Tab-separated table of C-alpha atoms in Angstrom:
chain	number	residue	atom	x	y	z
L	1	MET	CA	44.452	-36.393	182.625
L	2	LEU	CA	47.042	-38.456	180.737
L	3	GLU	CA	50.702	-38.496	181.962
L	4	ALA	CA	53.386	-36.955	180.174
L	5	SER	CA	54.761	-40.437	179.236
L	6	ASN	CA	51.566	-41.455	177.517
L	7	LYS	CA	51.433	-38.603	174.965
L	8	GLN	CA	53.791	-36.422	173.017
L	9	ARG	CA	55.862	-34.127	175.246
L	10	ARG	CA	55.211	-30.512	174.702
L	11	ILE	CA	58.250	-28.043	174.097
L	12	ARG	CA	59.093	-25.414	176.550
L	13	ASN	CA	58.032	-22.441	174.288
L	14	SER	CA	54.484	-23.808	173.982
L	15	LEU	CA	53.572	-23.041	177.652
L	16	SER	CA	52.453	-19.930	179.196
L	17	ARG	CA	52.351	-18.553	182.907
L	18	GLU	CA	48.641	-18.454	182.822
L	19	GLU	CA	48.507	-22.414	181.784
L	20	ILE	CA	51.148	-23.058	184.404
L	21	ARG	CA	49.267	-21.041	187.078
L	22	ASN	CA	45.726	-22.672	186.308
L	23	VAL	CA	47.191	-26.128	186.603
L	24	SER	CA	48.807	-25.250	189.832
L	25	LEU	CA	45.542	-23.925	191.261
L	26	LEU	CA	43.758	-27.127	190.086
L	27	ILE	CA	46.453	-29.303	191.899
L	28	LEU	CA	46.246	-26.881	194.935
L	29	LYS	CA	42.419	-27.280	195.181
L	30	GLU	CA	42.632	-31.176	194.856
L	31	GLU	CA	45.742	-31.868	196.975
L	32	GLY	CA	46.511	-28.864	199.048
L	33	LEU	CA	49.937	-26.954	199.052
L	34	ASP	CA	51.820	-30.150	200.293
L	35	GLY	CA	50.822	-31.828	197.170
L	36	LEU	CA	51.979	-29.100	194.779
L	37	SER	CA	55.066	-29.813	192.756
L	38	MET	CA	56.750	-28.806	189.739
L	39	ARG	CA	56.959	-32.436	188.652
L	40	LYS	CA	53.152	-32.751	189.051
L	41	ILE	CA	52.703	-29.588	187.083
L	42	ALA	CA	54.761	-30.996	184.381
L	43	ASN	CA	53.107	-34.234	184.333
L	44	ARG	CA	49.687	-32.525	183.939
L	45	LEU	CA	51.009	-30.257	181.180
L	46	GLY	CA	52.793	-33.053	179.383
L	47	CYS	CA	56.136	-31.143	179.399
L	48	SER	CA	59.427	-31.788	181.144
L	49	VAL	CA	60.008	-30.875	184.616
L	50	ALA	CA	62.418	-28.169	183.589
L	51	SER	CA	59.819	-26.223	181.392
L	52	PRO	CA	57.885	-24.468	184.442
L	53	TYR	CA	61.260	-23.271	185.604
L	54	SER	CA	61.522	-21.042	182.398
L	55	TYR	CA	58.705	-19.048	183.974
L	56	TYR	CA	59.212	-19.559	187.681
L	57	GLU	CA	62.542	-19.281	189.435
L	58	SER	CA	61.325	-21.811	192.132
L	59	GLN	CA	58.342	-23.305	193.463
L	60	ILE	CA	58.074	-20.584	196.166
L	61	ASP	CA	58.048	-18.063	193.215
L	62	LEU	CA	55.143	-19.878	191.595
L	63	VAL	CA	53.305	-19.966	195.038
L	64	GLN	CA	54.000	-16.119	195.469
L	65	ASP	CA	52.309	-15.821	191.940
L	66	LEU	CA	49.396	-17.841	193.025
L	67	ILE	CA	48.923	-15.576	196.114
L	68	LYS	CA	48.961	-12.469	194.096
L	69	SER	CA	46.663	-13.922	191.537
L	70	GLY	CA	44.349	-14.873	194.511
L	71	GLU	CA	44.483	-11.455	195.862
L	72	ASP	CA	43.582	-9.843	192.526
L	73	GLU	CA	40.514	-12.025	192.242
L	74	LEU	CA	39.668	-11.357	195.809
L	75	LEU	CA	39.844	-7.605	195.420
L	76	SER	CA	37.795	-7.781	192.281
L	77	MET	CA	35.082	-9.510	194.250
L	78	LEU	CA	35.113	-7.132	197.028
L	79	LYS	CA	34.813	-4.107	194.789
L	80	LYS	CA	32.190	-5.758	192.706
L	81	GLY	CA	30.123	-6.817	195.838
L	82	SER	CA	30.556	-3.258	197.103
L	83	ALA	CA	29.539	-1.616	193.857
L	84	GLU	CA	26.307	-3.660	193.700
L	85	VAL	CA	24.839	-2.183	197.090
L	86	GLU	CA	22.348	0.708	196.158
L	87	THR	CA	22.736	2.585	199.474
L	88	GLY	CA	25.790	4.481	200.485
L	89	SER	CA	25.620	3.015	204.107
L	90	ALA	CA	28.929	1.962	205.261
L	91	PHE	CA	27.601	-0.958	207.057
L	92	GLN	CA	25.642	-2.178	203.789
L	93	GLN	CA	28.967	-1.980	202.143
L	94	LEU	CA	30.772	-3.922	204.705
L	95	ALA	CA	28.085	-6.542	204.675
L	96	ALA	CA	28.582	-6.891	200.817
L	97	ILE	CA	32.427	-7.115	201.434
L	98	ALA	CA	31.953	-9.837	204.212
L	99	ARG	CA	29.693	-11.989	201.734
L	100	SER	CA	32.134	-11.659	198.963
L	101	TYR	CA	34.978	-12.560	201.189
L	102	PHE	CA	33.159	-15.464	202.553
L	103	ASN	CA	32.211	-16.702	198.940
L	104	PHE	CA	35.852	-16.260	197.762
L	105	ALA	CA	37.139	-18.406	200.670
L	106	SER	CA	34.392	-20.990	200.216
L	107	ASN	CA	35.281	-21.368	196.617
L	108	ASN	CA	39.027	-21.308	196.916
L	109	ARG	CA	39.613	-22.873	200.339
L	110	GLU	CA	43.210	-24.029	199.700
L	111	LEU	CA	44.151	-20.916	198.022
L	112	HIS	CA	42.760	-19.031	200.847
L	113	LYS	CA	44.844	-21.079	203.395
L	114	VAL	CA	47.961	-20.149	201.586
L	115	MET	CA	47.027	-16.483	201.308
L	116	PHE	CA	46.219	-16.073	205.035
L	117	VAL	CA	46.877	-18.894	207.271
L	118	THR	CA	49.982	-18.044	209.439
L	119	ASP	CA	51.660	-21.602	208.432
L	120	TYR	CA	52.560	-19.976	205.185
L	121	GLY	CA	53.280	-16.457	206.516
L	122	GLY	CA	56.827	-16.257	205.224
L	123	VAL	CA	55.535	-16.786	201.712
L	124	HIS	CA	52.792	-14.316	202.159
L	125	ARG	CA	55.141	-11.679	203.452
L	126	LYS	CA	57.311	-12.046	200.376
L	127	ALA	CA	54.367	-11.796	198.104
L	128	PHE	CA	53.073	-8.775	200.000
L	129	PRO	CA	55.714	-6.399	201.346
L	130	GLN	CA	52.761	-4.104	202.328
L	131	LEU	CA	49.259	-4.609	203.406
L	132	PRO	CA	47.277	-6.646	200.843
L	133	LYS	CA	44.888	-4.388	198.689
L	134	SER	CA	41.892	-6.510	199.718
L	135	TYR	CA	42.516	-5.513	203.439
L	136	ARG	CA	43.226	-1.929	202.542
L	137	PHE	CA	39.995	-1.726	200.698
L	138	PHE	CA	38.188	-3.027	203.630
L	139	LEU	CA	40.057	-0.512	205.903
L	140	GLU	CA	38.864	2.344	203.602
L	141	THR	CA	35.216	1.304	203.759
L	142	VAL	CA	35.405	1.292	207.544
L	143	ARG	CA	37.029	4.671	207.532
L	144	ILE	CA	34.198	6.099	205.283
L	145	GLY	CA	31.926	4.865	208.250
L	146	PHE	CA	33.763	6.939	210.620
L	147	GLU	CA	33.829	10.035	208.601
L	148	SER	CA	30.079	9.871	207.785
L	149	GLY	CA	29.327	9.436	211.570
L	150	GLU	CA	27.661	5.993	211.123
L	151	ILE	CA	30.384	4.683	213.422
L	152	PRO	CA	30.316	7.385	216.227
L	153	TYR	CA	33.693	6.753	217.694
L	154	PRO	CA	36.825	8.790	217.880
L	155	LYS	CA	39.150	8.407	214.741
L	156	ASN	CA	41.933	6.984	216.772
L	157	GLU	CA	39.696	3.924	217.379
L	158	TYR	CA	39.359	3.258	213.791
L	159	PRO	CA	42.175	0.833	213.556
L	160	ALA	CA	41.158	-1.366	216.457
L	161	ILE	CA	37.582	-1.405	215.201
L	162	ALA	CA	38.730	-2.423	211.656
L	163	ARG	CA	40.856	-5.278	213.136
L	164	MET	CA	37.870	-6.340	215.033
L	165	MET	CA	35.598	-6.575	212.193
L	166	TRP	CA	38.204	-8.233	209.858
L	167	SER	CA	39.109	-10.881	212.594
L	168	TRP	CA	35.390	-11.624	212.947
L	169	MET	CA	35.135	-12.400	209.112
L	170	TYR	CA	38.216	-14.277	209.096
L	171	GLY	CA	36.934	-16.373	212.103
L	172	VAL	CA	33.759	-17.171	210.456
L	173	ILE	CA	35.624	-18.421	207.292
L	174	VAL	CA	37.784	-20.697	209.489
L	175	LEU	CA	34.902	-21.955	211.377
L	176	ASP	CA	33.218	-22.893	208.246
L	177	MET	CA	36.316	-24.404	206.651
L	178	THR	CA	36.777	-26.654	209.656
L	179	GLY	CA	33.236	-27.749	209.755
L	180	MET	CA	32.717	-26.058	213.032
L	181	LEU	CA	30.022	-23.523	211.770
L	182	ARG	CA	27.011	-25.432	212.563
L	183	LYS	CA	23.684	-23.576	211.587
L	184	ARG	CA	20.695	-24.147	213.767
L	185	LYS	CA	17.316	-24.673	212.240
L	186	GLY	CA	15.789	-21.279	211.867
L	187	SER	CA	18.898	-19.322	212.375
L	188	GLY	CA	19.982	-16.822	209.917
L	189	ASN	CA	23.001	-16.461	207.603
L	190	PRO	CA	26.228	-15.960	209.929
L	191	ILE	CA	27.507	-12.850	207.821
L	192	GLU	CA	24.409	-11.164	207.831
L	193	GLU	CA	23.898	-11.779	211.564
L	194	GLY	CA	27.245	-10.564	212.285
L	195	ILE	CA	27.002	-7.380	210.346
L	196	SER	CA	23.601	-6.566	211.973
L	197	TYR	CA	25.048	-7.077	215.503
L	198	PHE	CA	28.028	-4.821	214.565
L	199	GLN	CA	25.742	-2.098	213.443
L	200	LYS	CA	23.762	-2.335	216.607
L	201	LEU	CA	26.749	-2.379	218.844
L	202	LEU	CA	28.923	0.383	216.960
L	203	SER	CA	25.875	2.706	216.432
L	204	LYS	CA	25.270	2.931	220.260
L	205	LYS	CA	28.082	4.688	221.861
């Protein structure tokens, strides 16, 4: 993409939050959070460095908006995956959620890091004063498994089991991102394998 100096500079009012967000996501994907700056955004958009500040008070404000945008996309993918499951089985719903979450993280690696890795926890907490909607949707699905009897454990054990299953999903994603998720020849999909084991273990009390 041409630098601002090589083309006519855009006026401030010609920008939009969506345009700034999209360019920011592209830079984030290519260079990670450390490579994201208002100056690089301005260069990509062909505007002054001051222009993005008309829409975002600071770079932290921009990152929080990226987190919220990512959360909306993730939640939409989880709901869509869950809705495509024909059976009402909670485990099948959880498998669809796990697949969707894995796909989101695989396609948005740097954004996922910003959303969930503890190095950026302060930014995350400011973006989400409460639990992220994606996690709450997952919790609701686990709760349905308890109420239907598919997960035959006392209700007071629901939070611990939900945390265990979410931690497993997150762990598989981190292993994949760091290149440590090595698939042996003939082995199955790690997401499908994991859900299958959870179903076997949690169905036997």
